Short mmCIF file of C-alpha atoms in Angstrom, two decimals:
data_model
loop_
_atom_site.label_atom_id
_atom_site.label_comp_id
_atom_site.label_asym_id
_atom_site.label_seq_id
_atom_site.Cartn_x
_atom_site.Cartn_y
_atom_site.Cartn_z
CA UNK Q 928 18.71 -33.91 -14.75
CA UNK Q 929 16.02 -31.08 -14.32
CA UNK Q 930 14.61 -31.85 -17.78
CA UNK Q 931 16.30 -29.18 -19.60
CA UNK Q 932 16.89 -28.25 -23.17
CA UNK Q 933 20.77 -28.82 -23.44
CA UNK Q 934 21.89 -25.70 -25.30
CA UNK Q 935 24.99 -24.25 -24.96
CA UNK Q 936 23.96 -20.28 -25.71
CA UNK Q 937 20.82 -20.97 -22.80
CA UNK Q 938 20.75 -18.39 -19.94
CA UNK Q 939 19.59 -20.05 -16.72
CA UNK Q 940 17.97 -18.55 -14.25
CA UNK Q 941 17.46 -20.22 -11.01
CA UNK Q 942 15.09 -19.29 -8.12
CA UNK Q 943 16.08 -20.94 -5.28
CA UNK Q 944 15.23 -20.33 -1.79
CA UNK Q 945 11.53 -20.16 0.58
CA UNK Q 946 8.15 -19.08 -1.43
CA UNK Q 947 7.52 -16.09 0.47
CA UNK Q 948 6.44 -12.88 0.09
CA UNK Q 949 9.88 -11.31 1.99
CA UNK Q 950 11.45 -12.86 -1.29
CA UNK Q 951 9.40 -11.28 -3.92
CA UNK Q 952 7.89 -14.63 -5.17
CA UNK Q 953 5.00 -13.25 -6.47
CA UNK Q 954 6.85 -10.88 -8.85
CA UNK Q 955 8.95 -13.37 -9.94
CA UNK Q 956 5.96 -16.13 -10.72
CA UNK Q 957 4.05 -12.88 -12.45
CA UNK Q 958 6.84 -12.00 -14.88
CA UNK Q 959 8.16 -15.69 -15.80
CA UNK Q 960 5.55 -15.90 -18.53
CA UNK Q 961 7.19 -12.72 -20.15
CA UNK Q 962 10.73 -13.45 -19.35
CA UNK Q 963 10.21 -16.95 -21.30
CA UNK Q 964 8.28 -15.23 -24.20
CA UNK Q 965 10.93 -12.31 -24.52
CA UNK Q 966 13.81 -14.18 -24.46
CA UNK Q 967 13.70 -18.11 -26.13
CA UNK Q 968 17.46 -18.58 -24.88
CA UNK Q 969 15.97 -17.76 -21.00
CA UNK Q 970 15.60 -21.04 -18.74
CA UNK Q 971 13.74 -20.26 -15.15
CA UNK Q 972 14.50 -22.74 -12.61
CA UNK Q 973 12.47 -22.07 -9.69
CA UNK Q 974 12.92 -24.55 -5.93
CA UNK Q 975 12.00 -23.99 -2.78
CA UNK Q 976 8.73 -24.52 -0.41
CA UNK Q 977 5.89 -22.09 -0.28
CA UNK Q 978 6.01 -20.27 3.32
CA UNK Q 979 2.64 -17.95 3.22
CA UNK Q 980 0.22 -17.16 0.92
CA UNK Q 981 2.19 -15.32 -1.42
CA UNK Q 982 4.10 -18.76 -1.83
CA UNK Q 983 1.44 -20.35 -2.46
CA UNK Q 984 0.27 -17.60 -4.92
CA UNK Q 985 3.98 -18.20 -6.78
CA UNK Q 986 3.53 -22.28 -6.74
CA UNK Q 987 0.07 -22.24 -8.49
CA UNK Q 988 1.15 -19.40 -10.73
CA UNK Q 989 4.25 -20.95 -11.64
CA UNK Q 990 2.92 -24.95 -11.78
CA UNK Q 991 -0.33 -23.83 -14.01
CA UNK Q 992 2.44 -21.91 -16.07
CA UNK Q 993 4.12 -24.70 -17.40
CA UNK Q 994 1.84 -27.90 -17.42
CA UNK Q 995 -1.27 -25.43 -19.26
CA UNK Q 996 1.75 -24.28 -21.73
CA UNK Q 997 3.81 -27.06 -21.43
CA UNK Q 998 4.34 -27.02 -25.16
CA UNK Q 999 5.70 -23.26 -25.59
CA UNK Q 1000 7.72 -23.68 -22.99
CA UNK Q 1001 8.76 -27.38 -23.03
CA UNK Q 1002 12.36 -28.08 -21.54
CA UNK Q 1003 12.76 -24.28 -20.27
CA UNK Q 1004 11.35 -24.35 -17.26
CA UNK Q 1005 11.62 -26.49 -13.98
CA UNK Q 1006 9.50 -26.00 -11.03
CA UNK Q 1007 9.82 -27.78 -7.68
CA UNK Q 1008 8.02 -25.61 -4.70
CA UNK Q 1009 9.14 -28.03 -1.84
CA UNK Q 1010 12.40 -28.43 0.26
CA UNK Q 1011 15.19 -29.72 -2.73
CA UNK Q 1012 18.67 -30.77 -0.95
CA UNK Q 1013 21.00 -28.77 -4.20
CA UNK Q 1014 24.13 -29.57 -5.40
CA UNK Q 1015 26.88 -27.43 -6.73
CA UNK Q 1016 25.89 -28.53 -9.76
CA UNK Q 1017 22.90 -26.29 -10.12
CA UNK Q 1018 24.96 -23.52 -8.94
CA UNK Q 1019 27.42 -24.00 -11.34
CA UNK Q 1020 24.89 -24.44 -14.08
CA UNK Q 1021 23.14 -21.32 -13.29
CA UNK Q 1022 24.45 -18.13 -14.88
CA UNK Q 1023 21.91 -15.67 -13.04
CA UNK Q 1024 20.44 -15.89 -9.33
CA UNK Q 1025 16.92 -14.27 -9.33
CA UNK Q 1026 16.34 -12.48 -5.95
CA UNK Q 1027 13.97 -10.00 -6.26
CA UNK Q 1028 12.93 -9.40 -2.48
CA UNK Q 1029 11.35 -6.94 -0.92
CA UNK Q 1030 14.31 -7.05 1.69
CA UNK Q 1031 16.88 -9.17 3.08
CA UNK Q 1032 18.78 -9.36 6.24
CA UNK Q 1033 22.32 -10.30 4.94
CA UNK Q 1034 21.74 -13.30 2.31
CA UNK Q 1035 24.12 -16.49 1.35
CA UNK Q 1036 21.91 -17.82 -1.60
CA UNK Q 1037 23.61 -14.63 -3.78
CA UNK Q 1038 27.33 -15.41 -1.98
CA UNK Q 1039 26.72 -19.52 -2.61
CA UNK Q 1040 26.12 -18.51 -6.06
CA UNK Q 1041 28.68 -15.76 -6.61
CA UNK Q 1042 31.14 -18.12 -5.69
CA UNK Q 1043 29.94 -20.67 -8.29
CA UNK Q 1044 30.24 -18.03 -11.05
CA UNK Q 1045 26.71 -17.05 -11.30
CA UNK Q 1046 25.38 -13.40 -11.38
CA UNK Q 1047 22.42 -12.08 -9.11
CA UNK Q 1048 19.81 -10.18 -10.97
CA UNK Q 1049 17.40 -8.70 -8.37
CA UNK Q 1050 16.82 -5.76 -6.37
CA UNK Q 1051 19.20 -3.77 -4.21
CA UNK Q 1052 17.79 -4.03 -0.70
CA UNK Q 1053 18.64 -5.15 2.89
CA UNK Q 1054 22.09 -7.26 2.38
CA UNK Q 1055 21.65 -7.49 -1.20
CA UNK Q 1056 23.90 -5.58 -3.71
CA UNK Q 1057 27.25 -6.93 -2.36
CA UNK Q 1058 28.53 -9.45 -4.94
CA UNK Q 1059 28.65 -8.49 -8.93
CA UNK Q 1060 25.01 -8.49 -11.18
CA UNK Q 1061 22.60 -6.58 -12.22
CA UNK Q 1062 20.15 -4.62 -10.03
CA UNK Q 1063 17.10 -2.02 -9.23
CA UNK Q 1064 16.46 -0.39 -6.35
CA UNK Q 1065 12.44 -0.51 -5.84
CA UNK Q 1066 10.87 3.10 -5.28
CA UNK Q 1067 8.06 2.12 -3.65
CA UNK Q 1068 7.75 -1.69 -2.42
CA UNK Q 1069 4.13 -1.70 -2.50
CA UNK Q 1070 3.87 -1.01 -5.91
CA UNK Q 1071 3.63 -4.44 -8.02
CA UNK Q 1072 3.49 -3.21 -11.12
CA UNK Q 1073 6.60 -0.86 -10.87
CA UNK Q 1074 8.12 -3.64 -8.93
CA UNK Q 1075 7.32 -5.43 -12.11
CA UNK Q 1076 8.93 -3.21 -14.67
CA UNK Q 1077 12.30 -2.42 -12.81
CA UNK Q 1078 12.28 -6.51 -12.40
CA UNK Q 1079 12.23 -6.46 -16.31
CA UNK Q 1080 14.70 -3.86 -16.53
CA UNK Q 1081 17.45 -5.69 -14.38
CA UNK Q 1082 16.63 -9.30 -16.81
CA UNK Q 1083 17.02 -6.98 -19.97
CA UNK Q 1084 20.33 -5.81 -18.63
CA UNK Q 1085 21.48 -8.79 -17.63
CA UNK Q 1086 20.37 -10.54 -21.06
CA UNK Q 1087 22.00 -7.70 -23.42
CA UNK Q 1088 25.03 -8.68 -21.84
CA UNK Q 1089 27.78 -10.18 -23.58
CA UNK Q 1090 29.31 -13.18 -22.95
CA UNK Q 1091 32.78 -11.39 -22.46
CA UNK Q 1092 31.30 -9.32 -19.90
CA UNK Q 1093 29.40 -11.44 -18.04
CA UNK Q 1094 32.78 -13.78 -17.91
CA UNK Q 1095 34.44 -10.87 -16.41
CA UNK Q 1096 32.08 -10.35 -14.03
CA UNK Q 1097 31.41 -14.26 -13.21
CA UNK Q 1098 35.19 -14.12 -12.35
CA UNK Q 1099 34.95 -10.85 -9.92
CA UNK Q 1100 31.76 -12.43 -8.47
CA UNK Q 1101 33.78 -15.76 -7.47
CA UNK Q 1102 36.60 -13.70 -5.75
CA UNK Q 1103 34.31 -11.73 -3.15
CA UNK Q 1104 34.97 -12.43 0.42
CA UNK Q 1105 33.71 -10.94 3.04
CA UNK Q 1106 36.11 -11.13 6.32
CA UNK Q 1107 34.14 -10.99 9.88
CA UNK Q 1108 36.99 -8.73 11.13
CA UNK Q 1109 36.89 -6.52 8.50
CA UNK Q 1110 32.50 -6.04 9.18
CA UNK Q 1111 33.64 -5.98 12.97
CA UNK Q 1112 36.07 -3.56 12.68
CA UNK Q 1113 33.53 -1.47 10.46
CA UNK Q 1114 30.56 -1.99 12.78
CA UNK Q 1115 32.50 -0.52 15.66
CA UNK Q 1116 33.48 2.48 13.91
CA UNK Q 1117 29.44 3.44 12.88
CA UNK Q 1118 29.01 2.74 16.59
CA UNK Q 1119 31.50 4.98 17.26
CA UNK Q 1120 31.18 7.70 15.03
CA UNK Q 1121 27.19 8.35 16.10
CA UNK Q 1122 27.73 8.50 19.87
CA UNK Q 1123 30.29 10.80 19.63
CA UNK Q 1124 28.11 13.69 17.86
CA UNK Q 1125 25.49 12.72 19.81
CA UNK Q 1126 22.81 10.83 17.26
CA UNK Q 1127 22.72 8.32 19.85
CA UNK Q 1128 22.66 7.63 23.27
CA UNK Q 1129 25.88 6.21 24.67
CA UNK Q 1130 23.74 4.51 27.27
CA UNK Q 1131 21.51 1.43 26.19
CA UNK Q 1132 17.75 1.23 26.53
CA UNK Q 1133 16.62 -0.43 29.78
CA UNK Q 1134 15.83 -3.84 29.97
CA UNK Q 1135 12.15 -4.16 29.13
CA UNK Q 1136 11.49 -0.88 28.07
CA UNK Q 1137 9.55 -2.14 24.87
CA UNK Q 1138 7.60 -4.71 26.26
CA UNK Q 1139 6.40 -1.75 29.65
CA UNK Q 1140 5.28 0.58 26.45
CA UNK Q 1141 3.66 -2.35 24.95
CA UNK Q 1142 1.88 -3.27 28.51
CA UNK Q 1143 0.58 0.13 29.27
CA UNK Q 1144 -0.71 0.45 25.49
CA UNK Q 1145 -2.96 -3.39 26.15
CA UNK Q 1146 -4.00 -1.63 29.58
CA UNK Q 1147 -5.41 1.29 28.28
CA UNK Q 1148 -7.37 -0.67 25.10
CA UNK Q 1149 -8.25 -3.37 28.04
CA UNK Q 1150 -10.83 -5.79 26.57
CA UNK Q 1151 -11.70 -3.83 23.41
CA UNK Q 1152 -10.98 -5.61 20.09
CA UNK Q 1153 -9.64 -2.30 18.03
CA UNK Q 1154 -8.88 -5.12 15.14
CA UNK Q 1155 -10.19 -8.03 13.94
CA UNK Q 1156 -7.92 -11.24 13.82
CA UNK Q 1157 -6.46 -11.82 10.31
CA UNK Q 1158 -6.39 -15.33 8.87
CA UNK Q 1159 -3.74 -18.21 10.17
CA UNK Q 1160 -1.39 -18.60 7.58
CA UNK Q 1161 -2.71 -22.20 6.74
CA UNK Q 1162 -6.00 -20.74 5.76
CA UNK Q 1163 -4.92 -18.34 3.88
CA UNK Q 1164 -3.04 -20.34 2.07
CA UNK Q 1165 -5.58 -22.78 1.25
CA UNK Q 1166 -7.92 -19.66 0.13
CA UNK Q 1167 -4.75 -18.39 -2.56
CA UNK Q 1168 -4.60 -21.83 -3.87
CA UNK Q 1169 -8.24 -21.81 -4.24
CA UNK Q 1170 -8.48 -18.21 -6.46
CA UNK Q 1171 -5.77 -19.32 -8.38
CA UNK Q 1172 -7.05 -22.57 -9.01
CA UNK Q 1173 -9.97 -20.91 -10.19
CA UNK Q 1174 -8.39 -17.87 -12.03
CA UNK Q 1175 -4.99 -18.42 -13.23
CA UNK Q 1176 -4.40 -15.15 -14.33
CA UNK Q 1177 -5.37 -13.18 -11.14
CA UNK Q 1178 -2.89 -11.14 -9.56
CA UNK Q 1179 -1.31 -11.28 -5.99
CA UNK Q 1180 -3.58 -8.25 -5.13
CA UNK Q 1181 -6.61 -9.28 -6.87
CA UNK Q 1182 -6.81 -12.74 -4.63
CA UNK Q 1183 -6.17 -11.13 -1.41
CA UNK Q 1184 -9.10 -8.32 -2.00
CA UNK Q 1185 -11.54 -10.92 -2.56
CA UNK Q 1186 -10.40 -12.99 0.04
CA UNK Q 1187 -10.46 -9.85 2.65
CA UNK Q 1188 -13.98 -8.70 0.70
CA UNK Q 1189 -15.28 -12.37 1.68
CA UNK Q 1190 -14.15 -11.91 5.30
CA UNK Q 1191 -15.86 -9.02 5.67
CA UNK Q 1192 -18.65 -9.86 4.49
CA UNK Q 1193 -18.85 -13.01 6.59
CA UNK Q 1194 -17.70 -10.61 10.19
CA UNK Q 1195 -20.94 -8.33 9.53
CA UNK Q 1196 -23.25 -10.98 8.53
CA UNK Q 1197 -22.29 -12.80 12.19
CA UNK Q 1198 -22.97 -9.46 13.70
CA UNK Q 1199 -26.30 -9.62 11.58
CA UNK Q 1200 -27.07 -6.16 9.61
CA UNK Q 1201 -27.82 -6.85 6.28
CA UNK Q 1202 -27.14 -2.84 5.40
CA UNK Q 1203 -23.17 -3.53 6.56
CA UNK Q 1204 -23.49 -6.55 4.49
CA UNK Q 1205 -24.68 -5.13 1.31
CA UNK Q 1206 -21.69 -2.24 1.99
CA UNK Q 1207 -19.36 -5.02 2.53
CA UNK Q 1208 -19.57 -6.23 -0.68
CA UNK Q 1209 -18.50 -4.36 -3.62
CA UNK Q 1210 -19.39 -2.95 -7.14
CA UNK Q 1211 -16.93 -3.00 -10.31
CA UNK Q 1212 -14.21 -4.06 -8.03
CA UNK Q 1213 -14.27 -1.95 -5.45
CA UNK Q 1214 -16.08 -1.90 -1.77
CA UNK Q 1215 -19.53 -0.37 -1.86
CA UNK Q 1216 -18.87 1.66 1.12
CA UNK Q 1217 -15.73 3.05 -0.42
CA UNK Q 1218 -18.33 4.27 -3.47
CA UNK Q 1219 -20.88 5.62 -1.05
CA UNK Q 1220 -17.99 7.67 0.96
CA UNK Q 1221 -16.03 8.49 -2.43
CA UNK Q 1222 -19.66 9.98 -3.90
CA UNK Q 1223 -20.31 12.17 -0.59
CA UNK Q 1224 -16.80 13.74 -0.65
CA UNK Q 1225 -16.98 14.50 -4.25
CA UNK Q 1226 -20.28 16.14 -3.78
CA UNK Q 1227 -19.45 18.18 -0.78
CA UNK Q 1228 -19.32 21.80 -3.15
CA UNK Q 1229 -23.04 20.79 -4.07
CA UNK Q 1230 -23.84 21.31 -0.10
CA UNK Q 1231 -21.57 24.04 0.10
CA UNK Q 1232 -22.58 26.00 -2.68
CA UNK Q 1233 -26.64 25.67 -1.41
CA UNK Q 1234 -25.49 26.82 1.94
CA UNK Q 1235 -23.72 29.57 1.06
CA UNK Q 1236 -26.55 31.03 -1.67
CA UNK Q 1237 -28.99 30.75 1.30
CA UNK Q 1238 -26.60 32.45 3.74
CA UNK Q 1239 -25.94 35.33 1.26
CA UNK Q 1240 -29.49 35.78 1.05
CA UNK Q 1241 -30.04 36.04 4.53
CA UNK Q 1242 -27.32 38.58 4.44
CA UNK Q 1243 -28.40 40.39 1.82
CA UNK Q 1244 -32.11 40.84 3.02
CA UNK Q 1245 -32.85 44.23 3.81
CA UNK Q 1246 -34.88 43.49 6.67
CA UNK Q 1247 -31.97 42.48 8.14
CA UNK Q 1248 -30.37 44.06 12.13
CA UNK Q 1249 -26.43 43.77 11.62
CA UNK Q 1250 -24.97 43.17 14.98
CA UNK Q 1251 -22.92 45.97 16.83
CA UNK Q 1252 -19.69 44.54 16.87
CA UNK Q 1253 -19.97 44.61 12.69
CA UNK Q 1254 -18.16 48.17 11.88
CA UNK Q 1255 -19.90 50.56 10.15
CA UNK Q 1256 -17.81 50.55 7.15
CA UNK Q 1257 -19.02 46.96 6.31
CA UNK Q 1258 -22.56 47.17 7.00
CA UNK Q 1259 -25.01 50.59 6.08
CA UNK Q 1260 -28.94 51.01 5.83
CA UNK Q 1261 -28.77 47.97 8.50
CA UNK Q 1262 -27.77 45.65 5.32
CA UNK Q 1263 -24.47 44.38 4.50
CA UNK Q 1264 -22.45 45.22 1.34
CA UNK Q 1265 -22.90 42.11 -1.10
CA UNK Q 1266 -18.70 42.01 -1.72
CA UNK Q 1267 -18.28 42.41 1.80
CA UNK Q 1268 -20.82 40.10 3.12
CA UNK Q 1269 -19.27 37.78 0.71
CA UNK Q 1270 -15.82 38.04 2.23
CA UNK Q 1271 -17.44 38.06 5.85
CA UNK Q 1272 -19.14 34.28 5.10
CA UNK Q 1273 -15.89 33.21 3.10
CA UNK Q 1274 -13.69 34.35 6.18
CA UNK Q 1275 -15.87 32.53 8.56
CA UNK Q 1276 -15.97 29.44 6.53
CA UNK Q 1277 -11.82 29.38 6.42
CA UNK Q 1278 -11.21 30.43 9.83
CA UNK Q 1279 -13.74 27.30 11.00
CA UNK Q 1280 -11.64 25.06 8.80
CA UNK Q 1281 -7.98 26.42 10.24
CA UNK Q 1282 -9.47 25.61 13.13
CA UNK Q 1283 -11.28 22.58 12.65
CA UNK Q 1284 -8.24 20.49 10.81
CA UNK Q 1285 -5.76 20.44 13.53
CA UNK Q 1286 -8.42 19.85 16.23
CA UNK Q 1287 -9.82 16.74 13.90
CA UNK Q 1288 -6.11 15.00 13.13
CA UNK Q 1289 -5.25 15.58 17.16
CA UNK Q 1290 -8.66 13.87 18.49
CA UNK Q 1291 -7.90 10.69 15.36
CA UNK Q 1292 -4.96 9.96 17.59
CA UNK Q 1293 -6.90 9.03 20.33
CA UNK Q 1294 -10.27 8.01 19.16
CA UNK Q 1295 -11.68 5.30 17.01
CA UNK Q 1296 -13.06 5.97 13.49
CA UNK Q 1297 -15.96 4.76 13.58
CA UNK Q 1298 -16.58 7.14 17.28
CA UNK Q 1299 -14.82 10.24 15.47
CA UNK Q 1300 -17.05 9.77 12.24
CA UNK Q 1301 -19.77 9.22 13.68
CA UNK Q 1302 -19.57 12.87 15.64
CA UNK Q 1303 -18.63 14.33 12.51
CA UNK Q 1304 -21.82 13.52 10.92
CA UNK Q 1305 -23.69 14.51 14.12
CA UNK Q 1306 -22.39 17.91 13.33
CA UNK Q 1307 -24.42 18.55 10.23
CA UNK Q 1308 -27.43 18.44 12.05
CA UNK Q 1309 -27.49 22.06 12.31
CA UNK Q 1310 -26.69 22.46 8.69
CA UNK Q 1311 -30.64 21.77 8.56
CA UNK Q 1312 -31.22 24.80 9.80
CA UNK Q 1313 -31.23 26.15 6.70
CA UNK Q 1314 -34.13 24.76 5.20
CA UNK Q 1315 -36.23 25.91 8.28
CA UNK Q 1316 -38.36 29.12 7.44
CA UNK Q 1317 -36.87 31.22 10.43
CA UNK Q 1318 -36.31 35.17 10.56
CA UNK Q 1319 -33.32 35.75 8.60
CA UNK Q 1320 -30.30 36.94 11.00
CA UNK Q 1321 -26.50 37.50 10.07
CA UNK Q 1322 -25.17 35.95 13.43
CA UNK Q 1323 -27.20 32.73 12.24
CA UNK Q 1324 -25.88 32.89 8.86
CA UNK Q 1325 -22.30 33.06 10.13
CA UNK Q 1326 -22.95 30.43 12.76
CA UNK Q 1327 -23.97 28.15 9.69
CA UNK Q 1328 -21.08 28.95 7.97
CA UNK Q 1329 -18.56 28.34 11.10
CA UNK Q 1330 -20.47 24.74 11.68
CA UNK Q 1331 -20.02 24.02 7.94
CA UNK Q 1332 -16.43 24.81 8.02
CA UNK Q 1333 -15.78 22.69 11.01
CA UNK Q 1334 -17.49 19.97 9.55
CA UNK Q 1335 -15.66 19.89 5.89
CA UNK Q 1336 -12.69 19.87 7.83
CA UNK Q 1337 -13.45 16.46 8.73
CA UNK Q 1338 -14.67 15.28 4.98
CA UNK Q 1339 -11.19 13.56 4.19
CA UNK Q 1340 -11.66 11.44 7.85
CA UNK Q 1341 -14.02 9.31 5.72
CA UNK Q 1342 -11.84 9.35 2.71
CA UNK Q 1343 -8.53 7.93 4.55
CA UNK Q 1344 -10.37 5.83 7.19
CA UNK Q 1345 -12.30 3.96 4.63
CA UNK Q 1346 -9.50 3.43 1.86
CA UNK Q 1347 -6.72 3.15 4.29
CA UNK Q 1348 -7.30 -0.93 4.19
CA UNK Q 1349 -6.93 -0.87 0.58
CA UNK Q 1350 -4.47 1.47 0.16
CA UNK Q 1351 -2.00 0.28 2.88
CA UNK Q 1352 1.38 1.70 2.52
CA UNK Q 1353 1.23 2.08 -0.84
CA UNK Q 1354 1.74 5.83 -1.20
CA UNK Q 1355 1.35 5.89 -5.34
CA UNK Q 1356 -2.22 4.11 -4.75
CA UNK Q 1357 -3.42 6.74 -1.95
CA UNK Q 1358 -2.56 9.51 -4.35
CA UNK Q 1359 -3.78 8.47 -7.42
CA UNK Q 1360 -7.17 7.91 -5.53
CA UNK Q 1361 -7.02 10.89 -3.89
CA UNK Q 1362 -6.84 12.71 -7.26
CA UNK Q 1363 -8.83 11.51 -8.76
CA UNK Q 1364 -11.78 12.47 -6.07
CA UNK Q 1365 -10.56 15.88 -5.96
CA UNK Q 1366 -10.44 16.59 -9.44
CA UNK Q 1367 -14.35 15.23 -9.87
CA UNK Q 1368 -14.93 17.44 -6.70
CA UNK Q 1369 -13.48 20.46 -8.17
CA UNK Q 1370 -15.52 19.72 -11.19
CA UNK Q 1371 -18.33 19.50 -9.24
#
């Protein structure tokens, strides 16, 4: 009916559901290529309409998959990415479910199934984990290449299985039920238990609460536009279909970071600087701006290091008036003690960046990026001063060092400000990155 090899030892697994990236799609349309090489008794039946870009991502994936190797693959594989009206027939065909989503309310497809005999291979989030199969629980959701490889772990389980045991488990999958009362009865107990220590509040949030919060936050932006409108669906879309068209084997991420490099490149050329153009685009795959911010943060010691060599030698000049308030143990012959004036500029230094971090992260709450960053480089102005032939003074080398301190203390503003679109909530990706730039700076 599908076009099928008819094989008796075949393994079918069936997709079956919206093309969306709530569903994990995309993993599913990047590993099929490797689940059909790995294992030639696998069958990957795949239905259901694309729903966003990441659908669309999964339909040209999946359709270039099979009519460019239509030959390796040739009755193992049936795509259909529109709505399909399925019969039990299907379900009772299928020995595995594939539902690797990135979360899910409650889910029926893996019940519907369950009851039909067949296991759900997939990951345990949301509602899913309730019937029999084989599972992973995703570390980090954002993460599509360990998202990837604990995908491939649950279809290795679930193909090392033996018939016996997957006939057991078919059997305990078609006897689940889950009563309302019993969920009801459950429900009302959580409820119960957390008001009565206290987690919660016995008394429910006014009526419009949210939506007052919400109306005092658009107040106080008023007519500022703090973001710039992302695509409509439909466009975006059309734009996946396009990449993939072109590039078959470009990933999810790869599509959407030219697509997003293209937008912004087409926002600052309407607002007509060709500098925020040029740093729009990017260089070896990645953003030139992001180089340009990456290179000054890594090459902050250089400034530091010149700063301090020409404080030190303003210190150390013999010429030098100490101020009273210095003690008298520190300073003699109205010069300073080389290992002490080197502690006095180090302490400076670290007290200015004690107190410069807290006051930096508490004024990013409020103010925009591009405002805060822009202040922060207005502070090294005075760093300038250093190049100016002036009468050597320790209160002006210590004032140096107190305004460089304040200002490194803003140096990873740029760093998280600029990457923070790339990175997103992937937390692996920020701290790989992040490494990276400090080990070259402590090389440095």
């Amino acid at each position: 009916k599908l076009g099928l090899d008819v094989d008796p030892e075949a393994r079918i697994f069936v997709s079956l559901g919206r093309l969306v990236r709530q569903k994990g799609v995309d993993l599913l349309a990047d590993i099929a290529p490797w689940l059909l090489s790995t294992f030639p008794k696998a069958q990957l039946v795949v239905i259901g309409p694309p729903g966003d870009g990441f659908g669309a991502y999964a339909a040209e994936k999946l359709d270039s998959l099979f009519s460019q190797n239509g030959g390796d693959f040739r009755g193992r594989g049936y795509v259909k990415c529109e709505f399909m009206q399925v019969g039990e027939d299907i379900k009772f065909a299928a020995d595995f479910c594939l539902m690797p989503s990135r979360d899910e309310p409650f889910g029926y497809v893996d019940i519907e199934f369950a009851w039909h005999g067949a296991l759900l291979v997939g990951a345990q989030a949301g509602g899913l984990g309730k019937v029999p199969g084989f599972y992973y629980i995703a570390q980090n959701r954002e993460n599509l290449g360990r998202l990837r490889r604990e995908l491939k772990h649950a279809i290795k389980s679930a193909m090392s299985a033996t018939s016996t045991e997957l006939d057991e488990m078919a059997r305990s999958a078609s006897k689940c039920r889950f009563p309302l009362r019993t969920w009801q009865e459950k429900l009302q107990d959580a409820y119960g238990s957390l008001v009565s220590t206290g987690t919660v509040a016995a008394n429910p949030v006014p009526a419009g609460g949210a939506h007052s919060r919400a109306a005092e936050a658009e107040d106080e932006l008023g007519d500022r536009e703090f973001l710039r409108q992302e695509l409509a669906e439909d466009e975006l879309t059309l734009r996946v279909r396009s990449r993939i068209s072109a590039d078959s084997q470009a990933n999810i991420i790869q599509v959407l970071e030219d697509i997003g490099t293209d937008e912004a490149t087409k926002y600052e050329q309407e607002l007509g600087c060709k500098w925020s153009v040029w740093l729009a685009q990017r260089t070896w795959n990645v953003t030139r701006v992001h180089w340009l911010v990456a290179i000054g943060y890594v090459m902050g010691p250089v400034t530091e290091t010149l700063l301090y060599v020409v404080c030190t030698e303003w210190g150390l000049r013999g010429n030098i008036e100490t101020p009273d308030w210095l003690p008298s143990s520190v300073a003699s012959d109205s010069s300073l003690d080389p290992m002490s004036m080197s502690m006095v500029l180090f302490s400076t230094n670290s007290l200015a960046f004690a107190v410069g971090a807290p006051v930096w992260a508490a004024v990013a709450r409020r103010a925009q990026p591009r405002h805060l960053m822009a202040v922060a480089l207005l502070l090294q102005v005075p760093l300038h001063m250093s190049i100016v032939p002036v009468p050597p003074r320790l209160n002006l080398a210590l004032l140096l060092m107190f305004m460089h301190g304040l200002v490194s203390s803003a140096s990873l503003l740029f760093v998280v400000f600029n990457f923070m679109m790339a990175i997103q909530p992937d937390a692996s990706k920020a701290a790989i990155r992040m490494g990276m730039l400090e080990v070259c700076r402590y090389i440095i």
